[in-house]
Short mmCIF file of C-alpha atoms and ligand atoms in Angstrom, two decimals:
data_model
loop_
_atom_site.label_atom_id
_atom_site.label_comp_id
_atom_site.label_asym_id
_atom_site.label_seq_id
_atom_site.Cartn_x
_atom_site.Cartn_y
_atom_site.Cartn_z
CA MET A 1 18.75 -1.01 3.75
CA LYS A 2 16.02 -4.53 2.98
CA PHE A 3 13.12 -5.40 0.73
CA ILE A 4 9.74 -5.42 1.96
CA CYS A 5 6.95 -7.30 -0.43
CA PHE A 6 4.22 -4.90 -1.91
CA GLU A 7 1.46 -6.88 -1.23
CA CYS A 8 2.27 -8.60 2.30
CA ALA A 9 4.90 -6.13 3.35
CA ARG A 10 7.34 -9.45 5.25
CA GLU A 11 10.47 -8.82 4.68
CA TYR A 12 13.83 -9.89 4.02
CA PRO A 13 17.53 -8.99 4.34
CA VAL A 14 19.62 -7.35 1.58
CA ALA A 15 22.17 -10.28 1.04
CA HIS A 16 18.83 -13.27 0.16
CA PRO A 17 19.45 -15.11 -2.31
CA VAL A 18 17.01 -15.02 -4.11
CA ILE A 19 14.91 -11.49 -4.02
CA TYR A 20 12.32 -11.29 -7.28
CA ARG A 21 9.08 -12.29 -4.90
CA CYS A 22 8.37 -12.68 -2.04
CA GLU A 23 7.06 -16.12 -1.34
CA CYS A 24 2.75 -14.76 -1.25
CA GLY A 25 4.79 -13.34 -5.09
CA GLY A 26 4.05 -10.02 -4.97
CA LEU A 27 6.56 -7.99 -5.81
CA LEU A 28 9.38 -6.51 -3.39
CA ASP A 29 10.66 -3.65 -3.37
CA THR A 30 13.70 -1.29 -1.63
CA VAL A 31 13.27 0.52 1.72
CA HIS A 32 16.02 2.26 2.86
CA ASP A 33 16.57 4.38 6.38
CA TRP A 34 17.23 7.94 5.70
CA ARG A 35 17.01 8.95 9.04
CA HIS A 36 20.78 10.04 9.27
CA THR A 37 20.80 11.30 5.71
CA ASP A 38 21.43 15.15 5.77
CA ALA A 39 20.27 17.21 1.80
CA GLU A 40 23.25 19.69 1.71
CA GLN A 41 25.89 17.22 2.61
CA LEU A 42 24.73 15.08 -0.07
CA ARG A 43 24.92 17.52 -2.83
CA ARG A 44 28.65 18.58 -1.58
CA LEU A 45 29.15 14.52 -2.16
CA PHE A 46 27.59 14.36 -5.24
CA ASP A 47 29.52 17.61 -6.88
CA MET A 48 32.57 16.04 -5.73
CA ARG A 49 32.53 13.42 -7.23
CA ARG A 50 30.85 14.24 -10.09
CA ALA A 51 34.30 16.02 -10.75
CA ASP A 52 36.31 12.52 -10.70
CA ARG A 53 37.03 10.20 -14.09
CA HIS A 54 37.31 6.80 -13.42
CA THR A 55 37.27 5.89 -10.08
CA PRO A 56 34.25 3.46 -9.02
CA LEU A 57 31.66 5.98 -7.46
CA SER A 58 31.85 8.65 -10.57
CA GLY A 59 29.88 7.31 -12.60
CA GLY A 60 25.97 8.56 -13.21
CA VAL A 61 24.38 5.78 -11.12
CA TRP A 62 27.27 5.29 -8.44
CA ARG A 63 27.54 8.57 -7.63
CA TYR A 64 24.57 8.41 -5.71
CA LYS A 65 24.79 5.11 -4.13
CA GLU A 66 24.02 6.18 -0.71
CA LEU A 67 20.65 6.30 -2.09
CA ILE A 68 20.35 3.53 -4.25
CA HIS A 69 22.93 0.69 -2.72
CA PRO A 70 24.64 1.97 -0.13
CA SER A 71 25.36 -1.83 1.47
CA LEU A 72 27.14 -2.63 -1.11
CA PRO A 73 31.01 -3.47 -1.50
CA ILE A 74 32.58 -1.47 -3.14
CA GLU A 75 34.51 -4.35 -4.68
CA HIS A 76 31.95 -5.96 -6.25
CA ILE A 77 30.64 -2.00 -8.52
CA VAL A 78 30.90 -3.16 -12.68
CA THR A 79 30.53 0.36 -13.92
CA LYS A 80 31.49 1.73 -17.62
CA TYR A 81 30.31 5.38 -15.44
CA GLU A 82 26.82 4.14 -16.66
CA GLY A 83 24.58 7.64 -17.09
CA ASN A 84 26.62 11.26 -17.42
CA THR A 85 24.40 10.95 -20.18
CA GLY A 86 23.32 14.74 -22.20
CA LEU A 87 20.52 17.80 -21.07
CA TYR A 88 19.28 18.80 -24.87
CA GLU A 89 17.03 21.31 -25.82
CA HIS A 90 16.01 21.87 -28.80
CA GLU A 91 13.20 25.16 -30.49
CA LEU A 92 11.54 22.38 -33.21
CA LEU A 93 11.11 20.20 -30.51
CA ARG A 94 9.66 23.18 -28.11
CA ARG A 95 7.17 24.25 -30.74
CA TYR A 96 6.55 20.54 -31.54
CA THR A 97 5.05 19.30 -28.05
CA GLY A 98 3.90 23.35 -27.19
CA VAL A 99 5.14 23.57 -23.52
CA ARG A 100 7.13 26.34 -21.95
CA ARG A 101 10.79 24.56 -22.01
CA LEU A 102 11.10 20.80 -22.84
CA TRP A 103 14.39 19.39 -21.83
CA LEU A 104 15.65 16.19 -23.07
CA LYS A 105 16.98 13.69 -20.98
CA ALA A 106 18.87 11.38 -23.21
CA GLN A 107 19.56 8.64 -21.73
CA SER A 108 20.48 6.86 -24.85
CA GLU A 109 23.95 7.66 -24.69
CA ASN A 110 24.68 4.73 -21.75
CA PRO A 111 27.28 2.86 -22.69
CA SER A 112 25.02 0.18 -24.75
CA GLY A 113 22.74 2.61 -25.60
CA SER A 114 19.29 2.57 -23.59
CA PHE A 115 18.68 3.45 -20.16
CA LYS A 116 18.82 -0.09 -19.39
CA ASP A 117 22.56 0.32 -17.96
CA ASN A 118 20.96 2.74 -15.34
CA GLY A 119 19.66 -0.23 -13.25
CA MET A 120 21.72 -3.35 -15.19
CA THR A 121 24.98 -1.52 -13.37
CA VAL A 122 23.22 -2.86 -9.75
CA ALA A 123 21.61 -5.44 -10.63
CA VAL A 124 25.09 -7.11 -12.04
CA SER A 125 26.88 -5.94 -8.80
CA HIS A 126 24.86 -6.65 -6.34
CA GLY A 127 24.75 -10.44 -8.45
CA LEU A 128 28.68 -10.09 -8.54
CA TRP A 129 29.00 -9.57 -4.57
CA LEU A 130 26.21 -12.62 -3.80
CA GLY A 131 28.66 -14.47 -6.35
CA TRP A 132 26.41 -15.55 -8.43
CA GLU A 133 28.26 -17.08 -12.02
CA ARG A 134 25.14 -17.13 -15.22
CA PHE A 135 22.64 -13.83 -15.68
CA ALA A 136 19.92 -13.96 -17.29
CA CYS A 137 17.39 -11.80 -18.13
CA THR A 138 14.35 -11.92 -20.85
CA SER A 139 14.48 -9.15 -22.81
CA THR A 140 12.99 -7.02 -26.04
CA GLY A 141 16.64 -6.68 -26.85
CA ASN A 142 17.63 -3.78 -24.59
CA THR A 143 18.09 -5.09 -21.72
CA SER A 144 20.09 -8.48 -22.78
CA SER A 145 22.38 -6.02 -24.91
CA SER A 146 23.49 -4.16 -20.82
CA MET A 147 23.92 -7.42 -19.35
CA ALA A 148 26.08 -9.70 -21.74
CA MET A 149 27.68 -5.83 -21.80
CA TYR A 150 28.09 -6.54 -17.66
CA ALA A 151 27.97 -9.66 -17.15
CA ALA A 152 30.94 -10.20 -20.36
CA LEU A 153 32.98 -6.96 -17.97
CA ALA A 154 32.68 -9.20 -15.08
CA GLY A 155 33.49 -11.91 -16.88
CA LYS A 156 30.23 -14.30 -15.91
CA GLU A 157 28.33 -15.82 -17.94
CA ALA A 158 25.11 -14.17 -19.29
CA VAL A 159 21.76 -16.02 -20.90
CA VAL A 160 19.25 -14.39 -23.13
CA PHE A 161 15.72 -15.96 -23.95
CA LEU A 162 15.19 -13.63 -26.87
CA PRO A 163 11.96 -14.04 -28.90
CA ALA A 164 12.87 -14.73 -32.12
CA ALA A 165 10.43 -12.27 -34.06
CA GLY A 166 10.03 -8.97 -33.28
CA VAL A 167 13.28 -8.19 -32.18
CA SER A 168 15.15 -5.47 -34.15
CA LEU A 169 18.33 -7.34 -35.80
CA ASN A 170 20.69 -4.34 -34.37
CA LYS A 171 19.87 -5.63 -30.98
CA SER A 172 20.64 -8.54 -31.15
CA LEU A 173 23.60 -8.59 -32.98
CA GLN A 174 24.89 -6.16 -29.81
CA THR A 175 23.82 -8.71 -27.67
CA GLU A 176 25.54 -11.47 -28.87
CA ALA A 177 28.50 -10.16 -29.92
CA TYR A 178 29.02 -8.97 -26.31
CA GLY A 179 29.59 -13.41 -25.86
CA ALA A 180 26.35 -14.16 -24.48
CA ARG A 181 24.73 -17.13 -24.39
CA LEU A 182 21.97 -16.19 -26.79
CA LEU A 183 17.83 -19.18 -27.01
CA ARG A 184 15.87 -17.32 -29.45
CA THR A 185 12.60 -18.81 -27.98
CA GLU A 186 9.03 -18.51 -29.04
CA GLY A 187 6.60 -16.32 -27.78
CA GLY A 188 7.29 -12.92 -26.70
CA TYR A 189 8.34 -11.12 -23.81
CA ASP A 190 5.99 -11.96 -21.68
CA GLU A 191 6.58 -15.16 -22.04
CA GLY A 192 10.26 -15.29 -21.06
CA ILE A 193 9.55 -13.70 -17.93
CA ARG A 194 7.03 -16.21 -17.11
CA PHE A 195 9.54 -19.09 -17.87
CA LEU A 196 12.14 -17.23 -15.69
CA GLU A 197 10.08 -16.21 -13.16
CA GLN A 198 8.98 -20.51 -13.09
CA TYR A 199 12.10 -21.45 -13.03
CA ALA A 200 15.60 -20.11 -13.43
CA GLY A 201 15.88 -21.15 -9.53
CA GLN A 202 16.31 -24.89 -11.03
CA LEU A 203 18.26 -23.46 -13.97
CA GLY A 204 21.10 -21.55 -11.02
CA LEU A 205 19.86 -18.74 -12.75
CA TYR A 206 20.17 -14.91 -11.52
CA VAL A 207 17.53 -13.00 -13.36
CA CYS A 208 18.43 -9.51 -14.55
CA ASN A 209 14.36 -8.77 -15.31
CA SER A 210 13.01 -5.40 -13.63
CA ILE A 211 11.68 -7.69 -10.89
CA ASN A 212 15.27 -7.60 -9.60
CA PRO A 213 15.11 -4.80 -7.17
CA LEU A 214 18.44 -3.26 -7.99
CA ARG A 215 17.12 -2.02 -11.21
CA ILE A 216 14.74 -0.29 -9.78
CA GLU A 217 16.86 1.39 -8.03
CA GLY A 218 19.97 2.07 -10.30
CA GLN A 219 17.34 3.24 -12.89
CA LYS A 220 16.22 5.96 -9.95
CA SER A 221 19.15 7.73 -11.23
CA ILE A 222 18.41 9.01 -13.93
CA VAL A 223 15.99 11.80 -11.64
CA PHE A 224 19.32 12.12 -9.57
CA GLU A 225 21.34 12.65 -12.23
CA LEU A 226 18.22 14.65 -13.89
CA ALA A 227 18.11 17.20 -11.26
CA HIS A 228 21.51 17.35 -10.47
CA ASP A 229 21.95 18.75 -14.31
CA LEU A 230 19.21 21.29 -13.45
CA ARG A 231 20.71 22.29 -9.56
CA TRP A 232 18.09 20.35 -7.87
CA LYS A 233 15.22 22.36 -9.35
CA LEU A 234 12.90 20.09 -11.90
CA PRO A 235 10.31 20.55 -14.31
CA ASP A 236 7.15 20.08 -13.82
CA TRP A 237 6.43 17.28 -15.94
CA ILE A 238 8.55 14.42 -16.36
CA VAL A 239 7.13 11.95 -19.31
CA LEU A 240 8.65 8.73 -19.98
CA PRO A 241 7.80 5.11 -22.42
CA GLY A 242 5.93 2.49 -20.14
CA GLY A 243 6.90 -0.80 -21.78
CA ALA A 244 7.18 -3.35 -18.41
CA LEU A 245 7.17 -0.24 -16.32
CA SER A 246 9.99 -0.58 -14.65
CA ASN A 247 10.93 3.38 -15.20
CA ALA A 248 7.90 4.44 -14.33
CA SER A 249 8.56 2.98 -11.02
CA ALA A 250 11.97 3.61 -10.11
CA LEU A 251 11.42 7.26 -11.52
CA GLY A 252 8.09 8.23 -9.03
CA LYS A 253 10.11 6.14 -6.85
CA GLY A 254 13.27 8.03 -6.88
CA LEU A 255 11.05 11.81 -7.07
CA GLU A 256 9.26 10.70 -3.77
CA GLU A 257 12.81 9.87 -2.08
CA LEU A 258 14.39 13.00 -3.28
CA HIS A 259 11.32 15.18 -2.15
CA ARG A 260 11.75 13.17 1.45
CA ILE A 261 15.11 13.81 2.31
CA GLY A 262 15.20 17.39 1.09
CA LEU A 263 16.71 17.69 -2.11
CA ILE A 264 13.93 18.81 -4.31
CA GLU A 265 10.91 21.79 -3.11
CA SER A 266 8.56 20.38 -5.44
CA LEU A 267 7.75 17.00 -6.54
CA PRO A 268 7.12 16.23 -10.00
CA ARG A 269 4.34 15.01 -11.97
CA VAL A 270 4.82 11.56 -13.68
CA ALA A 271 3.25 11.38 -17.23
CA VAL A 272 3.36 8.06 -18.86
CA ILE A 273 3.03 7.15 -22.66
CA GLN A 274 2.47 3.71 -24.14
CA ALA A 275 2.12 2.35 -27.47
CA GLN A 276 -1.57 1.84 -29.03
CA GLY A 277 -0.72 -1.69 -29.20
CA ALA A 278 0.76 -2.83 -25.74
CA SER A 279 -1.02 -0.33 -22.93
CA PRO A 280 -2.87 -2.07 -20.64
CA PHE A 281 -1.96 -0.14 -18.59
CA HIS A 282 -3.36 3.21 -19.46
CA ALA A 283 -6.27 0.67 -20.18
CA MET A 284 -6.58 -0.09 -16.74
CA LEU A 285 -6.31 3.51 -15.80
CA ARG A 286 -8.26 5.52 -18.10
CA SER A 287 -11.67 2.73 -17.00
CA GLU A 288 -10.79 3.29 -13.16
CA ARG A 289 -10.23 -0.13 -12.62
CA ARG A 290 -6.92 -1.79 -9.94
CA GLN A 291 -6.56 -5.02 -11.68
CA LEU A 292 -4.10 -4.99 -15.00
CA HIS A 293 -5.45 -7.17 -18.00
CA PRO A 294 -3.04 -7.81 -19.54
CA VAL A 295 -2.88 -7.24 -23.90
CA LEU A 296 -2.30 -10.63 -25.45
CA SER A 297 -0.71 -10.19 -28.36
CA PRO A 298 1.48 -6.31 -28.22
CA ASP A 299 1.48 -5.10 -31.59
CA THR A 300 3.92 -2.19 -31.84
CA VAL A 301 6.56 -0.80 -34.42
CA ALA A 302 8.01 0.84 -31.15
CA SER A 303 9.11 -2.41 -30.35
CA ALA A 304 11.05 -1.97 -26.82
CA LEU A 305 7.03 -1.26 -25.90
CA ASN A 306 5.91 -5.12 -26.86
CA ILE A 307 5.10 -5.85 -23.56
CA GLY A 308 0.62 -7.22 -23.17
CA ASN A 309 1.88 -7.98 -19.45
CA PRO A 310 4.23 -5.62 -17.64
CA PRO A 311 4.73 -6.96 -14.12
CA ASN A 312 5.80 -3.99 -12.97
CA TRP A 313 2.39 -2.50 -13.18
CA PRO A 314 1.68 -2.47 -9.33
CA LYS A 315 4.84 -0.41 -8.35
CA ALA A 316 4.38 2.48 -11.26
CA LEU A 317 0.84 2.55 -10.23
CA ARG A 318 1.62 3.73 -6.36
CA TYR A 319 4.89 5.14 -7.41
CA ALA A 320 4.31 7.11 -10.96
CA ILE A 321 0.50 7.73 -10.54
CA GLU A 322 -0.85 7.74 -7.08
CA ARG A 323 2.63 9.78 -5.20
CA THR A 324 2.77 12.35 -7.98
CA GLY A 325 -0.70 12.72 -9.51
CA GLY A 326 0.60 11.04 -12.73
CA VAL A 327 -1.00 10.99 -15.31
CA THR A 328 -0.78 7.82 -18.73
CA ALA A 329 -1.59 7.80 -22.69
CA SER A 330 -1.43 6.54 -25.50
CA VAL A 331 -0.33 7.02 -28.62
CA SER A 332 -0.34 5.60 -32.03
CA ASP A 333 2.04 4.17 -33.81
CA GLU A 334 2.57 6.72 -36.50
CA ASP A 335 2.43 9.61 -33.34
CA ILE A 336 5.92 7.78 -33.08
CA LEU A 337 7.04 7.80 -35.72
CA ALA A 338 6.65 11.50 -36.57
CA ALA A 339 8.18 12.22 -32.99
CA LYS A 340 10.99 10.23 -33.71
CA SER A 341 11.88 12.06 -37.39
CA VAL A 342 11.12 15.35 -35.96
CA ILE A 343 13.88 14.06 -32.92
CA ASP A 344 16.27 12.51 -35.00
CA ARG A 345 16.07 15.86 -37.80
CA SER A 346 17.05 18.01 -34.07
CA GLY A 347 20.24 16.23 -34.55
CA ILE A 348 19.73 14.22 -30.73
CA GLY A 349 17.97 10.87 -32.09
CA CYS A 350 16.58 7.71 -30.47
CA GLU A 351 14.77 5.20 -31.15
CA PRO A 352 10.84 4.79 -31.28
CA ALA A 353 10.24 3.70 -28.11
CA SER A 354 12.12 7.20 -26.87
CA ALA A 355 9.89 8.89 -29.24
CA ALA A 356 6.27 7.76 -27.99
CA ALA A 357 8.01 10.27 -25.14
CA VAL A 358 8.10 13.49 -27.39
CA ALA A 359 4.54 11.66 -29.10
CA GLY A 360 2.61 11.94 -25.60
CA LEU A 361 3.33 15.48 -24.13
CA ARG A 362 2.69 16.61 -27.95
CA LYS A 363 -0.71 14.49 -26.62
CA LEU A 364 -1.21 15.92 -23.58
CA VAL A 365 -1.33 19.70 -24.48
CA ALA A 366 -3.08 19.15 -26.70
CA ASP A 367 -5.66 17.65 -24.73
CA GLY A 368 -5.19 20.49 -21.85
CA THR A 369 -3.59 18.25 -19.83
CA ILE A 370 -0.48 19.76 -19.54
CA GLY A 371 -0.61 23.57 -19.79
CA PRO A 372 1.22 25.60 -22.77
CA ASP A 373 3.30 27.23 -19.76
CA GLU A 374 4.62 24.48 -18.04
CA THR A 375 7.52 22.47 -18.10
CA ALA A 376 8.51 19.17 -18.81
CA ALA A 377 11.78 16.67 -19.84
CA CYS A 378 11.39 13.85 -21.72
CA ILE A 379 13.38 10.30 -21.08
CA LEU A 380 15.30 9.57 -24.12
CA THR A 381 15.34 5.63 -23.48
CA GLY A 382 17.13 4.29 -26.22
CA HIS A 383 19.50 4.99 -29.09
CA LEU A 384 19.30 6.11 -32.65
CA LEU A 385 21.01 2.72 -34.12
CA LYS A 386 19.55 0.45 -31.90
CA ASP A 387 17.07 0.04 -34.85
CA THR A 388 18.15 0.77 -37.60
CA GLU A 389 14.64 -1.03 -39.38
CA ALA A 390 13.38 1.83 -38.48
CA ILE A 391 14.42 4.13 -39.98
CA VAL A 392 14.78 2.69 -42.94
CA LYS A 393 10.91 2.36 -42.48
CA SER A 394 10.63 5.70 -41.91
CA LEU A 395 12.31 6.98 -44.32
CA SER A 396 11.12 4.67 -47.31
CA ALA A 397 7.72 5.98 -46.98
CA GLY A 398 6.82 7.87 -50.36
CA ILE A 399 10.57 7.26 -51.65
CA PRO A 400 10.59 4.11 -54.86
CA ALA A 401 11.53 0.29 -53.28
CA GLY A 402 15.05 0.52 -53.48
CA ARG A 403 16.78 3.41 -52.29
CA TYR A 404 17.39 2.36 -48.87
CA PRO A 405 19.29 1.20 -47.70
CA ALA A 406 21.96 3.13 -48.45
CA ALA A 407 23.91 0.86 -50.27
CA ALA A 408 21.83 0.02 -53.15
CA ALA A 409 21.32 4.70 -53.78
CA THR A 410 22.56 6.00 -57.23
CA ALA A 411 26.73 7.12 -57.34
CA ILE A 412 26.88 11.03 -57.56
CA ARG A 413 29.58 11.39 -60.18
CA LEU A 414 32.14 13.72 -57.43
CA ASP A 415 32.30 16.86 -60.17
CA ALA A 416 30.91 20.15 -58.94
CA GLU A 417 29.33 20.14 -62.07
CA HIS A 418 27.43 17.36 -60.92
CA VAL A 419 27.40 17.84 -57.17
CA ALA A 420 25.92 21.35 -58.10
CA ARG A 421 23.12 20.47 -59.15
CA ALA A 422 22.50 17.71 -57.03
CA LEU A 423 22.36 20.02 -53.95
CA GLN A 424 19.65 22.12 -56.97
CA ALA A 425 17.02 19.49 -56.46
C1 PLP B 1 13.05 -1.02 -21.77
C2 PLP B 1 12.55 0.43 -22.48
C3 PLP B 1 11.68 0.73 -22.48
C4 PLP B 1 10.39 0.26 -21.13
O1 PLP B 1 10.72 1.27 -20.25
P1 PLP B 1 10.32 -0.20 -19.37
O2 PLP B 1 10.58 0.29 -18.01
O3 PLP B 1 10.01 -1.90 -19.78
O4 PLP B 1 8.69 0.33 -19.25
C5 PLP B 1 11.80 2.10 -22.85
N1 PLP B 1 12.13 2.62 -24.51
C6 PLP B 1 14.07 2.00 -24.03
C7 PLP B 1 14.39 1.66 -25.53
C8 PLP B 1 13.85 0.67 -23.63
O5 PLP B 1 14.90 -0.46 -24.10
ZN1 ZN B 2 4.42 -11.56 0.38
#
């Protein structure tokens, strides 16, 4: 295993102290040596670890250690058995999207409530191995919650640069509750990441944003576990939301690696769904340009997608789009909230950003990009309770002001007659 520059192919050793970008400015990518890898042997190993509980390799990320970070000494692993998430089907959602069969992979069920845990456990463990004491990130709220959780678990300091506006209250409170040092900053995610790239070294901070290639390696486990769940036969399409495009990069890379090793026989296609107010990647692909033009003031109800200049776009382009024959789509805030209400009412639930995947799948079936006889899995990236303000927004649409939050509800007298009358209304 080594790091290699995505632009100039310069190589860096895996224990290199700073590992985000090459001297030329290119993103670093992780390259593994699969020469001695046997698919059957790996399947048996993964099955065996799946039967364990509470060992360092029994979670849904480190179970696949050989494919993620084989060099890391096990004693540096900090884990909350992330992954191990549910895979659901629901007729309501199948009909809503229009595919023959639909699975929902609920990464929302991770320990901090989002898929960021899949990558963060690897980035933080790697930082511990290298001896870092201060872990830092900028965030729209989920990266920071995840990083703060693992830093606290490891007894290290978490420093979080969180935009002063536009982050859900739930996420900022969660981050702070885990004991992170919270700096509320001007600007959004894009300004935060630009600052960290420039000054993290000088400030002695280990950056846990997705420019850290170990985040990408960890997030590959989402498709590893999905394939494992489905006995190594994946659906035709994997559909996910795209913000910073770390997950699109990771899932595309993971799929290619599964295929190359022989763990899966056919390669699914990836569909990356962006929110209309923050869709520079979709715009780039539609124009057939190969250079991303950032959106200067990104704006969407799906706050986890509120990113105008996604740092991982070159990786997403290669791994998710070019290698899998992938596509992109963009969906409006209305489409997102409509899909969210169907996901919530199906009993699965998610935050708005995740619902973009379902809204996007519905759109791609409607326009004929995805056929009604095809199968798909949507990645639900974040938990329903991550953004309670969005719940208020969708529940209170068309309902007189004051009914929400629930504290303001009028009380029904608890006798059989009054309750029966209320149920009839
Ligand atoms: C981070 C996040 C996304 C976007 O993922 P990227 O890797 O930034 O594209 C989508 N949904 C949720 C809930 C997230 O936390
Ligand atoms: Zn380079």
